[in-house]
GROMACS .gro file of C-alpha atoms in nm:
model
  428
    1MET     CA    1  -0.027   0.002  -0.016
    2PRO     CA    2   0.161   0.371  -0.086
    3SER     CA    3   0.283   0.531   0.187
    4GLY     CA    4   0.096   0.834   0.137
    5LEU     CA    5   0.364   1.084   0.071
    6PRO     CA    6   0.355   1.313  -0.231
    7THR     CA    7   0.679   1.233  -0.440
    8ALA     CA    8   0.791   1.316  -0.791
    9PRO     CA    9   0.758   1.074  -1.070
   10ASP     CA   10   0.944   0.827  -1.150
   11THR     CA   11   1.025   0.945  -1.508
   12GLU     CA   12   1.185   1.263  -1.329
   13ILE     CA   13   1.364   1.049  -1.102
   14GLY     CA   14   1.531   0.885  -1.407
   15PHE     CA   15   1.456   0.544  -1.286
   16GLN     CA   16   1.395   0.264  -1.522
   17PRO     CA   17   1.092  -0.021  -1.433
   18PRO     CA   18   1.190  -0.326  -1.352
   19PRO     CA   19   1.164  -0.652  -1.631
   20PRO     CA   20   0.860  -0.847  -1.609
   21SER     CA   21   0.900  -1.153  -1.295
   22LYS     CA   22   0.883  -1.422  -1.597
   23GLY     CA   23   1.231  -1.452  -1.738
   24PRO     CA   24   1.599  -1.540  -1.706
   25LEU     CA   25   1.710  -1.324  -1.419
   26ASP     CA   26   1.384  -1.429  -1.185
   27LYS     CA   27   1.631  -1.622  -1.025
   28ILE     CA   28   1.851  -1.345  -0.974
   29ARG     CA   29   1.657  -1.092  -0.871
   30LYS     CA   30   1.505  -1.317  -0.617
   31GLY     CA   31   1.795  -1.299  -0.460
   32LEU     CA   32   1.845  -0.996  -0.465
   33VAL     CA   33   1.520  -0.808  -0.395
   34GLY     CA   34   1.440  -1.061  -0.079
   35ILE     CA   35   1.134  -0.937   0.119
   36ILE     CA   36   1.022  -0.744  -0.203
   37PRO     CA   37   0.778  -0.940  -0.377
   38LEU     CA   38   0.848  -0.922  -0.734
   39PRO     CA   39   0.518  -0.828  -0.996
   40GLU     CA   40   0.364  -1.073  -1.164
   41LEU     CA   41   0.278  -1.021  -1.510
   42GLY     CA   42   0.070  -0.731  -1.626
   43GLU     CA   43   0.081  -0.576  -1.277
   44LYS     CA   44   0.204  -0.223  -1.254
   45PRO     CA   45   0.574  -0.267  -1.091
   46VAL     CA   46   0.655  -0.074  -0.773
   47ILE     CA   47   0.993   0.093  -0.886
   48TYR     CA   48   1.229   0.043  -0.577
   49ASN     CA   49   1.576   0.244  -0.550
   50PRO     CA   50   1.890   0.003  -0.558
   51VAL     CA   51   1.961   0.134  -0.219
   52ILE     CA   52   1.683  -0.038  -0.079
   53ILE     CA   53   1.710  -0.353  -0.271
   54VAL     CA   54   2.069  -0.368  -0.116
   55LEU     CA   55   1.913  -0.321   0.234
   56THR     CA   56   1.697  -0.558   0.221
   57GLY     CA   57   1.964  -0.800   0.068
   58TYR     CA   58   2.181  -0.746   0.358
   59LEU     CA   59   1.889  -0.789   0.609
   60GLU     CA   60   1.801  -1.106   0.493
   61THR     CA   61   2.123  -1.242   0.458
   62ILE     CA   62   2.232  -1.113   0.833
   63LYS     CA   63   1.912  -1.136   1.019
   64PRO     CA   64   1.652  -1.284   0.832
   65GLY     CA   65   1.291  -1.144   0.956
   66ALA     CA   66   1.486  -0.810   1.130
   67LEU     CA   67   1.278  -0.548   0.978
   68ASP     CA   68   0.950  -0.716   1.035
   69GLU     CA   69   1.020  -0.722   1.410
   70ALA     CA   70   1.151  -0.365   1.414
   71VAL     CA   71   0.840  -0.282   1.233
   72HIS     CA   72   0.593  -0.454   1.458
   73SER     CA   73   0.805  -0.314   1.747
   74ALA     CA   74   0.724   0.048   1.651
   75TYR     CA   75   0.380  -0.057   1.602
   76GLN     CA   76   0.301  -0.173   1.919
   77GLN     CA   77   0.409   0.175   2.034
   78ILE     CA   78   0.246   0.431   1.820
   79PRO     CA   79   0.015   0.247   1.605
   80GLN     CA   80  -0.192   0.512   1.498
   81PHE     CA   81   0.052   0.718   1.353
   82MET     CA   82   0.193   0.428   1.145
   83ASP     CA   83  -0.138   0.406   1.035
   84LYS     CA   84  -0.109   0.740   0.870
   85LEU     CA   85   0.158   0.638   0.672
   86ASN     CA   86   0.014   0.273   0.601
   87ILE     CA   87   0.340   0.117   0.778
   88SER     CA   88   0.245  -0.197   0.917
   89ASP     CA   89   0.480  -0.454   0.817
   90ALA     CA   90   0.865  -0.498   0.642
   91ARG     CA   91   0.720  -0.438   0.280
   92SER     CA   92   0.541  -0.129   0.380
   93PHE     CA   93   0.805   0.036   0.546
   94LEU     CA   94   1.038  -0.024   0.256
   95ASP     CA   95   0.775   0.165   0.059
   96PHE     CA   96   0.752   0.443   0.252
   97ALA     CA   97   1.163   0.447   0.302
   98ASN     CA   98   1.173   0.443  -0.116
   99ASP     CA   99   0.948   0.675  -0.127
  100LEU     CA  100   1.122   0.916   0.084
  101LEU     CA  101   1.416   0.884  -0.169
  102LYS     CA  102   1.168   1.125  -0.417
  103TRP     CA  103   0.928   1.311  -0.136
  104VAL     CA  104   0.852   1.649  -0.212
  105PRO     CA  105   0.817   1.805   0.147
  106HIS     CA  106   0.478   1.953   0.238
  107GLU     CA  107   0.435   2.147   0.585
  108ASN     CA  108   0.110   2.145   0.744
  109TYR     CA  109   0.011   2.451   0.974
  110GLU     CA  110   0.167   2.318   1.316
  111GLY     CA  111   0.487   2.339   1.107
  112LYS     CA  112   0.517   1.926   1.249
  113ASP     CA  113   0.488   1.695   0.900
  114ILE     CA  114   0.835   1.706   0.784
  115TYR     CA  115   0.956   1.675   1.168
  116ASP     CA  116   0.730   1.341   1.189
  117ILE     CA  117   0.793   1.177   0.867
  118LEU     CA  118   1.204   1.216   0.931
  119CYS     CA  119   1.140   1.089   1.304
  120MET     CA  120   0.897   0.807   1.180
  121PHE     CA  121   1.209   0.661   0.957
  122TYR     CA  122   1.443   0.655   1.244
  123PHE     CA  123   1.149   0.519   1.500
  124ILE     CA  124   1.174   0.220   1.305
  125ILE     CA  125   1.528   0.202   1.210
  126ASP     CA  126   1.627   0.227   1.586
  127GLN     CA  127   1.401  -0.030   1.749
  128PRO     CA  128   1.553  -0.404   1.793
  129PRO     CA  129   1.713  -0.587   1.654
  130LEU     CA  130   1.793  -0.365   1.404
  131ALA     CA  131   1.944  -0.112   1.669
  132ASN     CA  132   2.173  -0.360   1.768
  133LEU     CA  133   2.322  -0.356   1.365
  134GLN     CA  134   2.435  -0.005   1.429
  135THR     CA  135   2.714   0.161   1.566
  136ALA     CA  136   2.642   0.248   1.924
  137ILE     CA  137   2.646   0.628   2.091
  138SER     CA  138   2.963   0.563   2.283
  139PRO     CA  139   3.310   0.682   2.366
  140ASP     CA  140   3.465   0.369   2.244
  141GLN     CA  141   3.346   0.407   1.896
  142VAL     CA  142   3.494   0.707   1.805
  143GLY     CA  143   3.721   0.678   1.555
  144GLN     CA  144   3.620   0.340   1.510
  145PRO     CA  145   3.460   0.274   1.142
  146LEU     CA  146   3.055   0.243   1.100
  147THR     CA  147   2.890  -0.059   1.077
  148TRP     CA  148   2.707  -0.155   0.760
  149LEU     CA  149   2.379  -0.051   0.854
  150SER     CA  150   2.514   0.267   1.033
  151SER     CA  151   2.719   0.352   0.691
  152TRP     CA  152   2.386   0.247   0.454
  153ILE     CA  153   2.198   0.530   0.665
  154VAL     CA  154   2.452   0.756   0.611
  155VAL     CA  155   2.421   0.673   0.196
  156TYR     CA  156   2.040   0.666   0.220
  157ALA     CA  157   2.033   0.990   0.381
  158GLN     CA  158   2.276   1.151   0.138
  159LEU     CA  159   2.097   1.042  -0.165
  160ILE     CA  160   1.773   1.194  -0.021
  161GLY     CA  161   2.005   1.507   0.019
  162LEU     CA  162   2.086   1.512  -0.385
  163PHE     CA  163   1.750   1.452  -0.448
  164MET     CA  164   1.627   1.763  -0.266
  165ASP     CA  165   1.899   1.966  -0.437
  166SER     CA  166   1.718   1.881  -0.790
  167PRO     CA  167   1.451   2.056  -0.909
  168ALA     CA  168   1.178   1.776  -0.934
  169SER     CA  169   1.210   1.791  -0.499
  170LEU     CA  170   0.984   2.154  -0.510
  171THR     CA  171   0.641   2.229  -0.694
  172LYS     CA  172   0.434   2.553  -0.677
  173GLU     CA  173   0.199   2.375  -0.461
  174SER     CA  174   0.468   2.240  -0.209
  175LEU     CA  175   0.643   2.592  -0.173
  176GLU     CA  176   0.278   2.712  -0.102
  177SER     CA  177   0.219   2.515   0.158
  178PHE     CA  178   0.524   2.676   0.389
  179SER     CA  179   0.384   3.021   0.340
  180GLN     CA  180   0.331   3.256   0.637
  181LYS     CA  181  -0.075   3.204   0.576
  182ASN     CA  182  -0.064   2.802   0.549
  183SER     CA  183   0.236   2.689   0.798
  184PRO     CA  184   0.352   3.035   1.038
  185LYS     CA  185   0.649   2.881   1.209
  186TYR     CA  186   0.865   2.894   0.882
  187ASN     CA  187   0.838   3.260   0.892
  188TYR     CA  188   0.848   3.265   0.524
  189ASP     CA  189   0.804   3.670   0.485
  190GLU     CA  190   1.122   3.686   0.657
  191ALA     CA  191   1.273   3.506   0.359
  192LEU     CA  192   1.510   3.656   0.107
  193VAL     CA  193   1.325   3.537  -0.217
  194PRO     CA  194   1.610   3.469  -0.502
  195GLU     CA  195   1.536   3.634  -0.814
  196GLY     CA  196   1.309   3.379  -1.048
  197GLY     CA  197   1.202   3.193  -0.724
  198PHE     CA  198   1.352   2.870  -0.534
  199ARG     CA  199   1.423   2.641  -0.722
  200THR     CA  200   1.477   2.329  -0.512
  201PHE     CA  201   1.349   2.244  -0.175
  202ASN     CA  202   1.739   2.249  -0.063
  203GLN     CA  203   1.726   2.604  -0.199
  204PHE     CA  204   1.439   2.676   0.032
  205PHE     CA  205   1.507   2.506   0.332
  206SER     CA  206   1.844   2.697   0.352
  207ARG     CA  207   1.709   3.019   0.271
  208HIS     CA  208   1.888   3.384   0.330
  209LEU     CA  209   1.677   3.613   0.550
  210LYS     CA  210   1.586   3.984   0.462
  211PRO     CA  211   1.857   4.260   0.589
  212GLY     CA  212   1.762   4.351   0.891
  213MET     CA  213   1.553   4.037   1.033
  214ARG     CA  214   1.796   3.986   1.297
  215PRO     CA  215   1.974   4.283   1.457
  216ILE     CA  216   2.322   4.166   1.650
  217ALA     CA  217   2.336   4.250   2.034
  218GLU     CA  218   2.613   4.465   2.112
  219PRO     CA  219   2.856   4.385   1.812
  220GLU     CA  220   3.169   4.599   1.931
  221ASN     CA  221   3.133   4.454   2.321
  222ASP     CA  222   3.342   4.152   2.300
  223HIS     CA  223   3.185   4.018   2.624
  224VAL     CA  224   2.866   3.958   2.469
  225ILE     CA  225   2.833   3.618   2.285
  226VAL     CA  226   2.504   3.583   2.054
  227TYR     CA  227   2.320   3.310   1.962
  228PRO     CA  228   2.488   3.145   1.615
  229ALA     CA  229   2.129   3.049   1.475
  230ASP     CA  230   1.798   3.045   1.522
  231CYS     CA  231   1.780   2.759   1.805
  232THR     CA  232   1.653   2.629   2.117
  233TYR     CA  233   1.853   2.624   2.405
  234ASP     CA  234   1.753   2.464   2.782
  235ASN     CA  235   2.026   2.630   2.991
  236SER     CA  236   1.991   2.267   3.197
  237VAL     CA  237   2.262   2.119   3.421
  238ALA     CA  238   2.058   1.794   3.455
  239ASN     CA  239   1.984   1.793   3.116
  240GLN     CA  240   2.318   1.837   3.011
  241ASN     CA  241   2.270   2.094   2.734
  242ILE     CA  242   2.557   2.260   2.905
  243VAL     CA  243   2.877   2.069   3.066
  244ASN     CA  244   3.214   2.158   3.213
  245ILE     CA  245   3.511   2.047   3.092
  246GLU     CA  246   3.722   1.866   3.313
  247SER     CA  247   4.078   1.942   3.324
  248ASP     CA  248   4.221   1.673   3.121
  249GLY     CA  249   3.941   1.731   2.849
  250VAL     CA  250   3.687   1.483   2.959
  251ILE     CA  251   3.315   1.570   2.914
  252MET     CA  252   3.087   1.348   3.131
  253ILE     CA  253   2.760   1.264   2.973
  254LYS     CA  254   2.540   1.041   3.071
  255ASN     CA  255   2.794   0.884   3.255
  256LEU     CA  256   3.008   0.813   2.985
  257PRO     CA  257   3.339   1.010   2.942
  258TRP     CA  258   3.376   1.200   2.602
  259THR     CA  259   3.696   1.385   2.505
  260ILE     CA  260   3.690   1.748   2.338
  261SER     CA  261   3.974   1.580   2.160
  262SER     CA  262   3.750   1.354   1.980
  263LEU     CA  263   3.443   1.594   1.932
  264LEU     CA  264   3.730   1.800   1.736
  265GLN     CA  265   3.865   1.511   1.579
  266GLY     CA  266   4.205   1.563   1.706
  267GLY     CA  267   4.243   1.953   1.605
  268GLU     CA  268   4.569   2.107   1.722
  269TYR     CA  269   4.358   2.354   1.954
  270ALA     CA  270   4.174   2.062   2.149
  271ASP     CA  271   4.369   2.065   2.443
  272GLU     CA  272   4.363   2.418   2.516
  273PHE     CA  273   3.958   2.379   2.551
  274HIS     CA  274   4.028   2.166   2.876
  275GLY     CA  275   3.878   2.324   3.178
  276GLY     CA  276   3.622   2.507   2.995
  277VAL     CA  277   3.234   2.466   2.894
  278TRP     CA  278   3.064   2.293   2.629
  279MET     CA  279   2.720   2.368   2.503
  280HIS     CA  280   2.450   2.260   2.245
  281ALA     CA  281   2.108   2.360   2.098
  282PHE     CA  282   1.897   2.195   1.902
  283LEU     CA  283   1.748   2.330   1.583
  284ASN     CA  284   1.419   2.237   1.428
  285THR     CA  285   1.274   2.178   1.093
  286PHE     CA  286   1.117   2.529   1.049
  287ASN     CA  287   1.425   2.691   1.187
  288TYR     CA  288   1.627   2.932   0.953
  289HIS     CA  289   1.944   2.691   0.861
  290ARG     CA  290   2.203   2.934   0.894
  291GLN     CA  291   2.505   2.980   1.100
  292HIS     CA  292   2.684   3.240   1.221
  293ALA     CA  293   2.998   3.357   1.426
  294PRO     CA  294   2.889   3.398   1.807
  295VAL     CA  295   3.189   3.610   1.850
  296ALA     CA  296   3.404   3.842   1.639
  297GLY     CA  297   3.779   3.711   1.564
  298GLU     CA  298   3.999   3.557   1.346
  299VAL     CA  299   3.916   3.197   1.177
  300LEU     CA  300   4.197   2.941   1.287
  301GLU     CA  301   4.062   2.618   1.190
  302ALA     CA  302   3.704   2.550   0.940
  303LYS     CA  303   3.685   2.207   0.823
  304ASN     CA  304   3.452   1.930   0.776
  305ILE     CA  305   3.459   1.562   1.005
  306GLN     CA  306   3.242   1.309   0.810
  307GLY     CA  307   3.059   1.041   1.091
  308ALA     CA  308   2.704   0.901   1.128
  309ALA     CA  309   2.348   1.034   0.993
  310TYR     CA  310   2.198   0.927   1.363
  311MET     CA  311   1.874   1.049   1.493
  312GLU     CA  312   1.739   0.930   1.869
  313VAL     CA  313   1.376   0.887   1.837
  314ASN     CA  314   1.115   0.764   2.106
  315SER     CA  315   0.743   0.755   2.142
  316LYS     CA  316   0.571   0.999   2.355
  317CYS     CA  317   0.218   0.978   2.409
  318GLU     CA  318  -0.032   1.320   2.430
  319PRO     CA  319  -0.271   1.213   2.713
  320MET     CA  320  -0.508   1.500   2.549
  321ARG     CA  321  -0.569   1.385   2.204
  322VAL     CA  322  -0.523   0.974   2.344
  323MET     CA  323  -0.201   0.946   2.066
  324CYS     CA  324   0.115   0.841   2.075
  325GLY     CA  325   0.391   0.959   1.838
  326PRO     CA  326   0.775   0.959   1.748
  327ASP     CA  327   0.958   1.267   1.933
  328ALA     CA  328   1.324   1.364   1.887
  329PRO     CA  329   1.483   1.464   2.225
  330ASP     CA  330   1.818   1.599   2.103
  331THR     CA  331   1.959   1.417   2.382
  332PRO     CA  332   2.383   1.475   2.399
  333GLY     CA  333   2.634   1.235   2.323
  334TYR     CA  334   2.584   1.159   1.945
  335GLN     CA  335   2.700   1.465   1.825
  336PHE     CA  336   3.060   1.313   1.897
  337LEU     CA  337   3.015   1.092   1.640
  338GLN     CA  338   2.802   1.281   1.402
  339THR     CA  339   2.857   1.415   1.062
  340ARG     CA  340   2.987   1.800   1.119
  341GLY     CA  341   3.127   2.123   1.100
  342MET     CA  342   3.393   2.238   1.309
  343ILE     CA  343   3.525   2.609   1.309
  344ILE     CA  344   3.756   2.816   1.590
  345ILE     CA  345   3.746   3.148   1.603
  346ASP     CA  346   3.998   3.337   1.799
  347ASN     CA  347   3.867   3.642   2.008
  348PRO     CA  348   4.111   3.897   2.157
  349VAL     CA  349   3.877   3.899   2.504
  350LEU     CA  350   3.747   3.574   2.536
  351GLY     CA  351   4.010   3.335   2.356
  352LYS     CA  352   3.932   3.080   2.106
  353VAL     CA  353   3.556   2.967   2.095
  354ALA     CA  354   3.486   2.628   1.901
  355VAL     CA  355   3.163   2.587   1.703
  356LEU     CA  356   3.028   2.285   1.547
  357PRO     CA  357   2.719   2.284   1.364
  358ILE     CA  358   2.600   1.905   1.403
  359GLY     CA  359   2.388   1.737   1.102
  360MET     CA  360   2.085   1.508   1.246
  361ALA     CA  361   1.881   1.235   1.009
  362GLN     CA  362   1.858   1.342   0.680
  363VAL     CA  363   2.104   1.648   0.684
  364SER     CA  364   2.325   1.528   0.390
  365SER     CA  365   2.603   1.814   0.432
  366VAL     CA  366   2.741   2.106   0.666
  367LYS     CA  367   2.846   2.373   0.432
  368ILE     CA  368   3.157   2.629   0.564
  369THR     CA  369   3.105   2.941   0.392
  370ILE     CA  370   3.414   3.077   0.574
  371GLN     CA  371   3.801   2.933   0.544
  372LYS     CA  372   4.122   2.969   0.768
  373GLY     CA  373   4.249   3.301   0.825
  374ASP     CA  374   3.949   3.504   0.754
  375ARG     CA  375   3.851   3.762   0.989
  376VAL     CA  376   3.472   3.735   1.096
  377GLU     CA  377   3.231   3.976   1.241
  378LYS     CA  378   3.005   3.858   1.499
  379GLY     CA  379   2.690   3.766   1.347
  380GLN     CA  380   2.839   3.726   1.038
  381GLU     CA  381   2.777   3.392   0.832
  382ILE     CA  382   2.999   3.057   0.873
  383SER     CA  383   2.824   2.792   0.744
  384TYR     CA  384   2.487   2.642   0.645
  385PHE     CA  385   2.293   2.277   0.674
  386GLN     CA  386   2.073   2.113   0.417
  387PHE     CA  387   1.753   1.919   0.439
  388GLY     CA  388   1.685   1.780   0.785
  389GLY     CA  389   1.700   1.863   1.154
  390SER     CA  390   2.008   1.941   1.308
  391ASP     CA  391   2.181   2.087   1.638
  392VAL     CA  392   2.482   2.323   1.724
  393ILE     CA  393   2.795   2.293   1.938
  394CYS     CA  394   2.975   2.610   2.147
  395VAL     CA  395   3.322   2.530   2.312
  396PHE     CA  396   3.476   2.817   2.526
  397GLN     CA  397   3.819   2.816   2.690
  398PRO     CA  398   3.871   2.863   3.064
  399LYS     CA  399   3.990   3.204   2.939
  400ALA     CA  400   3.611   3.304   2.875
  401GLY     CA  401   3.514   3.275   3.229
  402LEU     CA  402   3.207   3.130   3.187
  403ARG     CA  403   2.961   3.005   3.424
  404VAL     CA  404   2.617   2.823   3.383
  405GLU     CA  405   2.450   3.109   3.520
  406ASP     CA  406   2.665   3.368   3.237
  407PHE     CA  407   2.394   3.205   2.977
  408VAL     CA  408   2.060   3.301   2.841
  409ALA     CA  409   1.820   2.991   2.766
  410SER     CA  410   1.556   3.015   2.500
  411SER     CA  411   1.192   3.091   2.663
  412ASN     CA  412   0.941   2.834   2.690
  413ASN     CA  413   0.796   2.713   2.374
  414THR     CA  414   0.987   2.898   2.142
  415TYR     CA  415   1.325   2.959   2.011
  416SER     CA  416   1.651   3.219   2.033
  417LYS     CA  417   1.714   3.402   1.705
  418TYR     CA  418   2.044   3.404   1.626
  419GLY     CA  419   2.208   3.740   1.687
  420THR     CA  420   2.045   3.764   2.033
  421ILE     CA  421   2.246   3.738   2.358
  422LEU     CA  422   2.344   3.380   2.451
  423ALA     CA  423   2.580   3.488   2.725
  424ARG     CA  424   2.792   3.756   2.888
  425ALA     CA  425   3.106   3.716   3.025
  426PRO     CA  426   3.190   3.830   3.306
  427GLN     CA  427   3.429   4.140   3.328
  428LYS     CA  428   3.758   4.100   3.503
   0.00000   0.00000   0.00000
């Protein structure tokens, strides 16, 4: 049964229909497709992307029935939500995953449709026994090769990203669903529409803002640090959204000893953050997805770090609606293994500040727009994300003298805008 996702026609994707099921290649194809049934003569074939066929072949070889078990486990927790997407078994999940590769995103009034669909994919993939086939979110996995399934998820996410770069990913109707009237959380009226309009979904997703939309707080005051993105920050030690780095560079998160060196992938300045402060904030799918310098200074490092494409998703029930659905809590820890950018800015008052845009889910890439040796002003663009949800980390040296109480949390039920005050460093 179709997933119901709006998709581009297969002719626009460039897929060719498979041959009929009766013929000399039948035995070979059965071995390849595994749990995907073959069309009978006269039946309209489902055109599966090769990456889906590779997944079924792997799972049928390594752990037959694993996908059905995972879908069943997910269905026990959020049945009504999965019914909306017609997902009830392995075959219907594969149809859903296949449709995501040619999905033309639309949005609803609450601005949650894209978020929910991305969460749905990861909620099922994260169920046992599939979860056990993925790279564990653990410090001992830093620097280790990803498992086959985790590597497959990266490739799958990148393929979605490639499609979102194509004109087929955006239609007049789909773009209208993001308008100020139809989905106000996206704040379409703030967007700087390019000449000729948006041509692809990624171009819309990584949209620029009109001049003056985000005034920068105290641009000449180096003691004032501004939010690097439109994001949500909970100034909570208990939730470990902010953590003091130990003198040996260890960052204790959920009783696991992560290190600043692994986060910066052995960058030459990693040791200088020992004893400093680590914090992170979440960007929702509806947020503006470009990042900006939280401080002014010289760019000492600017690079991309390839990693996983993980997203933690749990079930969350809303008693008033008598319905459970997927929810991404953005629990810290995964960022140390994730695809990310890494930018270090040297400020004369605060010292070195590391900014790490973290890819999440189907974020296919982090695009860095400055380079080593550049001089950046506070609030200047430094990078942007393409399709998906995301996270941003800031790390400060002890020289900044920052304490938890110096940071300004986002207001309840809303997000902070880039350029507003994130922290005010004490005067020395």
